[in-house]
Coordinates of C-alpha atoms and ligand atoms in Angstrom, one line a residue:
M235 CA 71.9 115.0 105.1
V236 CA 74.2 112.2 106.4
R237 CA 77.4 111.5 104.7
L238 CA 79.8 108.6 105.4
V239 CA 83.4 109.3 106.2
L240 CA 85.7 106.4 105.2
V241 CA 88.7 105.9 107.4
L242 CA 91.0 103.1 106.1
G243 CA 93.4 101.1 108.2
D244 CA 96.4 103.2 107.2
Q245 CA 94.5 106.5 107.8
L246 CA 94.5 106.6 111.6
S247 CA 95.2 110.3 112.0
P248 CA 92.8 112.6 113.8
G249 CA 93.6 115.4 111.4
L250 CA 92.7 113.3 108.3
S251 CA 91.3 115.4 105.5
A252 CA 88.1 113.5 105.3
L253 CA 87.5 114.0 109.1
R254 CA 88.3 117.7 108.7
E255 CA 85.7 118.1 106.0
A256 CA 83.0 116.2 107.8
E257 CA 80.4 117.4 110.4
K258 CA 80.7 115.7 113.7
G259 CA 77.2 115.0 115.0
T260 CA 75.8 114.6 111.5
D261 CA 78.2 112.5 109.4
V262 CA 79.1 108.9 110.3
V263 CA 82.6 107.5 110.2
V264 CA 82.9 104.0 108.6
M265 CA 85.8 101.7 109.4
A266 CA 85.9 98.0 108.5
E267 CA 88.1 95.0 109.0
V268 CA 87.7 93.1 105.8
A269 CA 89.2 89.9 104.4
E270 CA 89.9 91.4 101.0
E271 CA 92.4 94.0 102.4
A272 CA 94.1 91.3 104.5
T273 CA 94.4 88.8 101.6
Y274 CA 94.7 90.6 98.2
V275 CA 98.3 90.0 99.1
R276 CA 98.7 87.6 102.1
H277 CA 99.8 90.1 104.7
H278 CA 102.0 89.1 107.6
P279 CA 99.9 88.2 110.7
K280 CA 101.7 90.8 112.8
K281 CA 100.8 93.5 110.2
I282 CA 97.1 92.5 110.2
A283 CA 97.0 92.4 114.0
F284 CA 98.8 95.8 114.2
L285 CA 96.3 97.4 111.9
F286 CA 93.2 95.8 113.3
A287 CA 94.2 96.7 116.9
A288 CA 95.2 100.3 115.9
M289 CA 91.9 100.6 114.0
R290 CA 89.8 99.5 117.0
K291 CA 91.6 102.0 119.3
F292 CA 91.3 104.8 116.8
A293 CA 87.5 104.1 116.5
A294 CA 87.2 104.2 120.3
A295 CA 89.1 107.5 120.4
L296 CA 86.8 109.0 117.7
R297 CA 83.8 108.0 119.7
A298 CA 85.2 109.5 122.8
D299 CA 85.7 112.7 120.8
G300 CA 82.0 112.7 119.9
W301 CA 82.0 111.0 116.5
E302 CA 79.5 108.4 115.5
V303 CA 81.4 105.4 114.1
D304 CA 80.0 102.4 112.2
Y305 CA 82.8 99.9 112.9
T306 CA 82.8 96.4 111.3
E307 CA 84.9 93.7 113.1
L308 CA 86.2 90.9 110.9
D309 CA 83.9 88.3 112.4
D310 CA 80.7 90.4 112.2
P311 CA 78.3 88.0 110.5
D312 CA 77.0 90.9 108.2
N313 CA 80.6 91.8 107.1
S314 CA 80.7 91.9 103.3
N315 CA 84.5 91.7 103.6
T316 CA 85.3 94.4 101.1
I317 CA 85.6 98.2 101.6
M318 CA 83.1 98.9 98.9
G319 CA 80.7 96.3 100.3
E320 CA 80.8 97.9 103.7
L321 CA 80.3 101.4 102.3
L322 CA 77.2 100.1 100.4
R323 CA 75.8 98.3 103.4
R324 CA 76.3 101.4 105.7
T325 CA 74.9 103.7 103.0
E326 CA 71.7 101.7 103.0
A327 CA 71.4 101.4 106.7
R328 CA 72.0 105.1 107.3
G329 CA 70.2 106.5 104.2
A330 CA 73.5 108.3 103.5
E331 CA 73.9 110.6 100.5
G332 CA 77.5 110.4 99.8
V333 CA 81.0 109.4 101.0
L334 CA 83.9 111.5 102.0
A335 CA 87.3 109.8 101.6
T336 CA 90.9 110.7 101.9
E337 CA 92.8 109.4 98.9
P338 CA 93.8 105.8 99.5
G339 CA 97.5 104.9 99.0
E340 CA 96.7 102.4 96.2
F341 CA 95.2 102.8 92.7
R342 CA 93.3 99.5 93.3
L343 CA 91.2 101.2 96.1
I344 CA 91.0 104.6 94.4
G345 CA 89.6 102.8 91.3
A346 CA 87.1 100.9 93.5
L347 CA 85.8 104.1 95.1
E348 CA 85.7 106.0 91.8
D349 CA 84.1 103.3 89.7
G350 CA 81.5 102.1 92.3
P351 CA 77.9 103.3 92.4
L352 CA 78.3 105.7 95.4
D353 CA 79.0 109.4 95.2
V354 CA 82.5 109.5 96.7
T355 CA 84.4 112.8 97.2
I356 CA 88.1 111.9 97.3
L357 CA 90.2 114.5 99.2
P358 CA 94.0 114.8 99.0
D359 CA 96.0 113.0 101.6
D360 CA 97.8 116.0 103.1
R361 CA 99.5 114.0 105.8
F362 CA 102.3 113.8 103.2
L363 CA 104.4 116.9 102.8
A364 CA 104.4 117.0 99.0
S365 CA 101.1 117.2 97.2
H366 CA 100.8 115.5 93.8
K367 CA 100.9 118.9 92.2
R368 CA 104.1 119.8 94.0
F369 CA 105.8 116.6 92.9
E370 CA 104.6 117.0 89.3
D371 CA 105.9 120.6 89.2
W372 CA 109.2 119.4 90.5
A373 CA 109.4 116.5 87.9
E374 CA 108.2 118.6 85.0
G375 CA 110.9 119.0 82.3
R376 CA 113.6 117.1 84.2
K377 CA 115.6 114.5 82.3
T378 CA 116.2 112.5 85.3
L379 CA 114.2 112.4 88.6
R380 CA 116.9 112.0 91.2
M381 CA 115.9 112.0 94.8
E382 CA 118.7 114.2 96.0
Y383 CA 117.4 117.3 94.3
F384 CA 113.9 116.7 95.4
Y385 CA 115.2 116.2 98.9
R386 CA 116.9 119.6 98.9
E387 CA 113.7 121.2 97.9
M388 CA 111.9 119.6 100.8
R389 CA 114.6 120.7 103.2
R390 CA 114.0 124.3 102.1
A391 CA 110.3 123.9 102.2
T392 CA 110.2 122.4 105.7
G393 CA 113.2 124.4 107.1
L394 CA 114.5 121.2 108.7
L395 CA 118.3 121.2 109.4
M396 CA 118.5 124.6 107.6
E397 CA 120.6 127.6 108.7
G398 CA 119.0 130.3 106.7
D399 CA 119.2 129.3 103.1
D400 CA 122.1 126.9 103.7
P401 CA 122.1 123.3 105.0
A402 CA 123.2 122.8 108.6
G403 CA 126.9 122.1 108.7
G404 CA 127.4 123.2 105.1
A405 CA 126.5 120.0 103.3
W406 CA 123.1 118.6 102.2
N407 CA 124.1 114.9 102.7
Y408 CA 126.4 113.1 105.1
D409 CA 126.0 109.6 103.8
H410 CA 129.7 109.2 103.5
D411 CA 129.8 109.0 107.3
N412 CA 127.0 106.4 107.4
R413 CA 128.7 103.3 106.0
E414 CA 130.3 101.7 109.0
P415 CA 130.3 97.9 109.2
P416 CA 128.7 96.3 112.3
P417 CA 130.7 96.8 115.5
S418 CA 131.9 93.5 117.0
N419 CA 130.5 94.3 120.4
A420 CA 127.2 95.9 119.4
D421 CA 124.9 96.9 122.2
P422 CA 122.1 98.3 120.1
S423 CA 118.9 100.0 121.2
A424 CA 115.9 97.6 120.9
P425 CA 112.6 99.3 120.0
M426 CA 110.3 99.9 122.9
Q427 CA 107.9 97.0 123.4
F428 CA 104.3 97.1 124.6
T429 CA 102.5 94.3 126.5
P430 CA 99.2 93.4 124.6
D431 CA 96.2 94.8 126.4
E432 CA 92.6 93.4 126.1
T433 CA 92.0 95.0 122.7
V434 CA 95.2 93.7 121.3
E435 CA 94.7 90.2 122.8
A436 CA 91.2 89.9 121.2
V437 CA 92.7 90.8 117.8
L438 CA 95.6 88.4 118.2
T439 CA 93.1 85.5 118.8
L440 CA 91.1 86.6 115.8
V441 CA 94.2 86.9 113.5
E442 CA 95.6 83.6 114.7
D443 CA 92.3 81.9 113.8
R444 CA 91.8 83.5 110.4
F445 CA 95.2 84.3 109.1
G446 CA 97.5 81.9 111.0
D447 CA 98.5 80.2 107.7
H448 CA 100.0 83.4 106.3
F449 CA 103.8 83.7 106.1
G450 CA 104.9 85.2 109.5
T451 CA 105.0 84.6 113.2
L452 CA 102.3 86.4 115.2
R453 CA 103.6 86.1 118.7
P454 CA 105.3 87.6 120.6
F455 CA 103.4 90.8 119.6
W456 CA 104.7 94.0 121.1
F457 CA 104.1 96.8 118.6
A458 CA 102.6 100.2 119.6
T459 CA 98.9 100.3 118.6
D460 CA 97.9 103.9 119.5
P461 CA 99.5 107.3 119.0
G462 CA 100.5 107.6 122.7
Q463 CA 102.5 104.4 122.6
A464 CA 104.0 105.3 119.2
R465 CA 105.2 108.6 120.6
R466 CA 106.8 106.8 123.5
A467 CA 108.5 104.4 121.1
L468 CA 109.7 107.4 119.1
A469 CA 111.1 109.2 122.1
H470 CA 112.8 106.0 123.3
W471 CA 114.6 105.5 119.9
V472 CA 115.6 109.2 119.6
K473 CA 117.3 108.9 123.0
Y474 CA 118.9 105.5 122.6
G475 CA 119.1 104.7 118.9
L476 CA 119.4 107.9 117.0
P477 CA 122.9 108.8 118.2
K478 CA 124.4 105.8 116.4
F479 CA 121.7 105.4 113.8
G480 CA 123.6 107.1 111.0
D481 CA 127.0 105.4 111.4
Y482 CA 125.6 101.9 111.4
Q483 CA 122.5 102.4 109.2
D484 CA 123.8 100.1 106.4
A485 CA 125.3 97.4 108.8
M486 CA 123.8 94.0 109.3
K487 CA 124.5 91.6 112.2
Q488 CA 123.3 88.1 113.0
G489 CA 120.6 88.1 115.7
E490 CA 120.3 91.9 115.8
P491 CA 117.3 92.7 113.6
Y492 CA 117.0 96.4 114.7
L493 CA 120.6 97.6 115.4
W494 CA 120.0 101.4 115.8
H495 CA 117.1 101.6 113.3
G496 CA 114.0 103.7 114.2
F497 CA 111.2 101.1 113.7
V498 CA 108.8 104.0 113.2
A499 CA 107.9 103.6 109.5
L500 CA 105.0 101.3 110.3
Y501 CA 103.6 103.9 112.8
M502 CA 104.0 106.8 110.3
N503 CA 102.6 104.8 107.4
A504 CA 99.4 103.9 109.4
G505 CA 99.0 107.5 110.6
L506 CA 99.9 107.1 114.3
L507 CA 102.8 109.4 113.9
S508 CA 103.1 112.3 111.5
P509 CA 106.3 112.7 109.4
M510 CA 106.9 116.2 110.7
E511 CA 106.6 115.3 114.4
V512 CA 109.1 112.5 113.8
C513 CA 111.5 114.8 112.0
R514 CA 111.1 117.6 114.6
A515 CA 112.0 115.1 117.4
V516 CA 115.1 114.1 115.5
E517 CA 116.1 117.7 114.7
D518 CA 115.5 118.8 118.4
A519 CA 117.9 116.0 119.5
W520 CA 120.5 117.3 117.2
K521 CA 120.0 120.9 118.3
A522 CA 120.3 119.8 121.9
G523 CA 123.6 118.1 121.2
D524 CA 122.2 114.6 121.8
A525 CA 122.7 113.3 118.3
P526 CA 125.3 114.0 115.6
L527 CA 124.4 115.7 112.4
N528 CA 125.2 112.7 110.2
C529 CA 122.6 110.7 112.2
A530 CA 119.9 113.4 112.1
E531 CA 120.4 114.2 108.5
G532 CA 120.5 110.6 107.4
F533 CA 117.2 109.9 109.1
I534 CA 115.4 113.1 108.0
R535 CA 116.5 112.4 104.4
Q536 CA 114.7 109.1 104.6
V537 CA 111.5 110.8 105.7
I538 CA 111.2 114.1 103.9
G539 CA 113.3 113.0 100.9
W540 CA 113.0 109.3 100.1
R541 CA 109.5 108.6 101.5
E542 CA 107.9 111.5 99.8
Y543 CA 109.9 110.9 96.6
I544 CA 108.9 107.3 96.1
R545 CA 105.3 108.2 96.8
G546 CA 105.6 111.0 94.2
I547 CA 106.9 108.5 91.6
Y548 CA 104.1 106.1 92.2
F549 CA 101.4 108.7 91.7
L550 CA 103.2 110.4 88.8
Q551 CA 103.8 107.1 86.9
G552 CA 100.2 105.8 87.3
P553 CA 98.6 102.4 87.8
D554 CA 100.7 100.5 85.3
Y555 CA 103.9 101.3 87.2
A556 CA 103.6 98.2 89.4
T557 CA 103.3 95.9 86.4
R558 CA 106.5 96.9 84.7
N559 CA 109.2 94.4 83.9
I560 CA 111.7 96.0 81.6
L561 CA 114.3 93.3 82.1
R562 CA 111.7 90.6 81.3
H563 CA 112.5 88.6 84.4
G564 CA 110.1 85.6 84.7
R565 CA 111.5 83.2 87.2
D566 CA 109.3 82.2 90.2
L567 CA 110.2 83.3 93.7
P568 CA 112.1 80.4 95.2
D569 CA 110.3 78.4 98.0
F570 CA 113.0 79.4 100.5
F571 CA 111.5 82.9 100.6
W572 CA 108.6 81.3 102.5
D573 CA 110.5 79.1 104.9
G574 CA 114.1 80.5 105.1
E575 CA 115.5 77.0 104.2
T576 CA 118.6 78.0 102.3
D577 CA 122.3 77.6 102.9
M578 CA 123.0 81.3 102.1
A579 CA 123.3 82.7 105.6
C580 CA 122.5 86.3 104.7
L581 CA 119.2 85.2 103.0
A582 CA 118.3 82.8 105.8
A583 CA 118.9 85.5 108.4
S584 CA 117.0 88.2 106.5
I585 CA 114.0 85.9 105.6
G586 CA 113.9 84.4 109.1
Q587 CA 113.9 87.9 110.6
T588 CA 111.2 89.0 108.2
R589 CA 109.1 86.0 109.2
D590 CA 109.5 86.7 112.9
E591 CA 109.4 90.5 113.1
A592 CA 107.5 91.7 109.9
Y593 CA 110.6 93.9 109.6
A594 CA 114.0 94.1 107.9
H595 CA 116.0 97.2 107.5
H596 CA 116.7 98.9 104.2
I597 CA 120.0 97.2 103.4
Q598 CA 118.7 93.8 104.2
R599 CA 115.8 94.5 101.8
L600 CA 117.9 96.1 99.1
M601 CA 121.3 94.4 99.2
V602 CA 120.5 90.9 100.4
L603 CA 116.9 90.1 99.4
G604 CA 116.3 92.5 96.4
N605 CA 119.9 92.1 95.1
F606 CA 119.4 88.3 95.0
T607 CA 116.0 88.4 93.3
L608 CA 117.3 90.9 90.7
M609 CA 120.4 88.9 89.9
A610 CA 118.4 85.6 89.8
G611 CA 115.9 87.1 87.4
I612 CA 112.8 86.6 89.6
E613 CA 109.6 88.2 88.2
P614 CA 109.4 91.6 89.9
Q615 CA 105.7 91.4 90.6
Q616 CA 106.3 88.3 92.7
V617 CA 109.0 90.1 94.6
Q618 CA 106.7 93.1 95.0
D619 CA 103.9 90.9 96.4
W620 CA 106.3 89.2 98.9
F621 CA 107.6 92.6 100.1
M622 CA 104.0 94.0 100.3
G623 CA 102.8 91.1 102.4
S624 CA 105.8 90.7 104.6
Y625 CA 106.5 94.1 106.0
A626 CA 104.4 95.9 108.6
D627 CA 105.2 99.2 107.0
A628 CA 104.3 98.2 103.4
Y629 CA 101.6 99.7 101.1
E630 CA 101.7 100.0 97.4
W631 CA 102.4 103.8 97.4
V632 CA 105.7 103.0 99.3
M633 CA 106.6 99.6 97.9
S634 CA 106.1 100.1 94.1
A635 CA 108.9 102.6 93.5
N636 CA 111.1 100.9 96.2
V637 CA 110.7 97.3 94.8
I638 CA 109.8 97.7 91.1
G639 CA 112.0 100.8 90.7
M640 CA 114.9 101.0 93.1
S641 CA 115.4 97.3 93.9
Q642 CA 114.4 95.4 90.7
F643 CA 115.2 98.0 88.1
A644 CA 111.9 96.9 86.4
D645 CA 111.0 100.6 85.6
G646 CA 114.1 100.9 83.3
G647 CA 115.9 103.4 85.5
I648 CA 113.4 106.0 86.6
V649 CA 114.3 105.6 90.2
A650 CA 117.8 104.1 90.1
S651 CA 120.6 105.3 87.8
K652 CA 122.0 101.7 87.8
P653 CA 120.8 98.3 89.0
Y654 CA 121.5 97.6 92.6
V655 CA 123.5 94.4 92.1
A656 CA 126.5 93.5 94.2
S657 CA 128.6 90.4 94.7
A658 CA 129.2 88.8 98.1
N659 CA 132.0 91.3 98.8
Y660 CA 129.5 94.0 99.8
I661 CA 127.5 91.7 102.1
D662 CA 130.8 90.4 103.7
R663 CA 132.0 94.0 104.3
M664 CA 128.7 95.2 105.8
S665 CA 127.7 92.2 107.9
D666 CA 128.9 89.2 109.9
Y667 CA 126.6 86.8 107.9
C668 CA 129.4 85.4 105.7
S669 CA 131.6 84.1 108.5
G670 CA 129.0 81.5 109.4
C671 CA 127.9 80.6 105.9
A672 CA 128.2 77.3 104.1
Y673 CA 129.4 79.3 101.0
S674 CA 132.6 81.3 100.8
A675 CA 132.2 85.0 100.0
K676 CA 135.8 85.1 98.9
T677 CA 135.5 82.3 96.4
K678 CA 134.5 83.6 93.0
V679 CA 133.9 80.3 91.2
G680 CA 134.3 76.6 91.8
E681 CA 133.8 74.6 95.0
G682 CA 132.0 76.7 97.7
A683 CA 131.7 79.9 95.6
C684 CA 129.0 82.2 97.0
P685 CA 126.0 82.2 94.6
Y686 CA 126.0 86.1 94.8
N687 CA 129.5 86.0 93.1
L688 CA 128.2 83.8 90.3
L689 CA 124.9 85.6 89.8
F690 CA 126.6 89.0 89.8
W691 CA 128.5 88.3 86.6
S692 CA 125.8 86.2 85.0
F693 CA 123.4 89.2 85.5
L694 CA 125.8 91.6 83.9
D695 CA 126.6 89.3 81.1
R696 CA 122.9 88.6 80.4
H697 CA 122.0 92.3 80.3
R698 CA 125.2 93.6 78.6
R699 CA 123.4 95.4 75.8
R700 CA 121.4 97.4 78.3
F701 CA 124.0 98.3 80.8
E702 CA 127.5 98.4 79.2
G703 CA 126.9 102.0 78.0
N704 CA 125.9 103.1 81.5
G705 CA 128.8 105.3 82.6
R706 CA 128.6 103.9 86.2
M707 CA 129.0 100.3 85.0
G708 CA 131.6 100.4 82.2
Q709 CA 134.4 99.6 84.6
L710 CA 132.6 96.3 85.7
Y711 CA 132.3 95.2 82.0
R712 CA 136.0 95.9 81.5
T713 CA 136.8 93.8 84.6
W714 CA 134.6 91.0 83.2
D715 CA 136.2 91.2 79.8
R716 CA 139.7 91.0 81.3
M717 CA 138.9 87.7 83.0
D718 CA 140.1 84.7 81.1
E719 CA 137.7 83.0 78.8
D720 CA 137.6 79.7 80.7
K721 CA 136.8 81.4 84.0
R722 CA 134.0 83.4 82.4
S723 CA 132.4 80.3 81.0
Q724 CA 132.8 78.5 84.3
I725 CA 131.1 81.3 86.2
L726 CA 128.2 81.4 83.7
S727 CA 127.7 77.7 83.7
E728 CA 127.9 77.5 87.5
A729 CA 125.3 80.3 87.8
E730 CA 123.0 78.4 85.4
D731 CA 123.5 75.3 87.4
F732 CA 122.7 77.1 90.6
L733 CA 119.5 78.6 89.2
G734 CA 118.5 75.2 87.8
R735 CA 118.8 73.6 91.2
M736 CA 117.0 76.5 92.8
E737 CA 114.1 76.1 90.3
N738 CA 114.0 72.4 91.0
G739 CA 113.4 73.1 94.6
E740 CA 116.7 71.6 95.7
R741 CA 118.2 73.1 98.8
V742 CA 120.7 75.8 97.7
Ligands
DLZ119 C1 96.7 96.6 105.0 C2 95.3 96.6 105.4 C3 94.7 95.4 106.0 C4 95.5 94.2 106.3 N1 93.5 95.4 106.4 C5 92.7 96.5 106.3 C6 91.3 96.4 106.7 O1 90.8 95.4 107.1 N2 90.6 97.6 106.6 C7 91.1 98.7 106.1 O2 90.4 99.7 106.0 N3 92.4 98.7 105.7 C8 93.2 97.7 105.8 N4 94.5 97.7 105.3 C9 95.0 98.9 104.7 C10 94.5 99.1 103.3 O3 94.9 97.9 102.6 C11 95.1 100.4 102.7 O4 94.3 101.4 103.1 C12 95.3 100.4 101.3 O5 96.2 99.4 100.9 C13 95.7 101.7 100.7 O6 97.0 102.1 101.2

């Protein structure tokens, strides 16, 4: 009896549960480049090229390992252009009796597999460290689901940075050491770059032709596209980037998209690297004295803490999580998110970098882009779609709780204990964007005032009933109330004026 073994574009791991369950020599692997996956949100051309090239190389590696693989290239004339369509087509051609799949990272695809006419066995995705059951058990009965406590449990479970029952160095979290502004003479470690080979070149031509009108620049393309390259990129960053990663992880600098960041999330999220191999490499560097503890801990927290936690929240909350909009924000995403044409230097830099690299680091995403859309009252689903399409590491399991929850507070505070809003002061402190900006970060209202300063207070004022009782925000409301009445009205009216001009498509 032949079964089909579905391997999706972000499941490129030889130890995938569906492959472990299948019989090599009898069962047939199905992989497919399909228009639906590339366009249900309009993914960045670099992301599509990365996945298609990595899929082609993974299929070749499976064949070399003795697997039979039915691989559909995008321009195959028989391509039905959906995952279900390809499974149906291959089922008929092979006379297959069922499908083995590893759980997809989106309810959309899980639903398609479960509701379709085929007999699909969905196995857990055990490339993640925490199973759904483990996360549910942790969440059970808790009033608040704070990442920090989940993270400690994961430290104990993995043994990473542990000295017996105690955290290495005596503290669980060294974030207080990780808030340095950008150094003036930065000499950061760029991610390792790979020259496109024949497989990658063929994919680049295809993607240019079919998805060249999506937001994002395709070339130059230099991402790793197989596990060997991804491992070299990881080793390169551990040596040159990790030792300063922690100190400057929140810093932002014009013309320096990567600073000391790892640029490995896209490789982990597609399955080219496993989270434990990445964390072990980081822990080994710390043990060898090549990286300080604040850097190793800060990174490992992102992987075994944050990454697992936000996936846990997505699956715990269920399919409607991504549709939540508790603050009832309904404004459209401004056009400048698609062309970077804005006078706000921080947004222009973060959007321009996203367009060119399919990458921005967490503070650009949270405190420049997300902060702005939250304060401006943009509909969270439009923000989510922009993030999902724009970033090479983005899938719904990782983006929903990050964008809908953490960044846009649209889940009402399941992920974040308070909304992540900040005036220009934060961006000015953590970046060099403001020094070259048409607006003035120091000006709170009136001529040249930075829109972040206006929107900050108008957001708080608009949502006063929801947030003034929040213990972490009371002080802000007291500051607002102490301002003189005329100044408050002027701030609110200038904020409205700004939003009106933005909605009219004027350059702001
Ligand atoms: C993101 C993506 C893209 C752009 N293209 C494909 C594809 O053609 N074939 C495929 O199997 N997977 C693709 N993916 C990844 C899927 O969208 C991903 O598996 C789901 O979103 C679940 O995480």
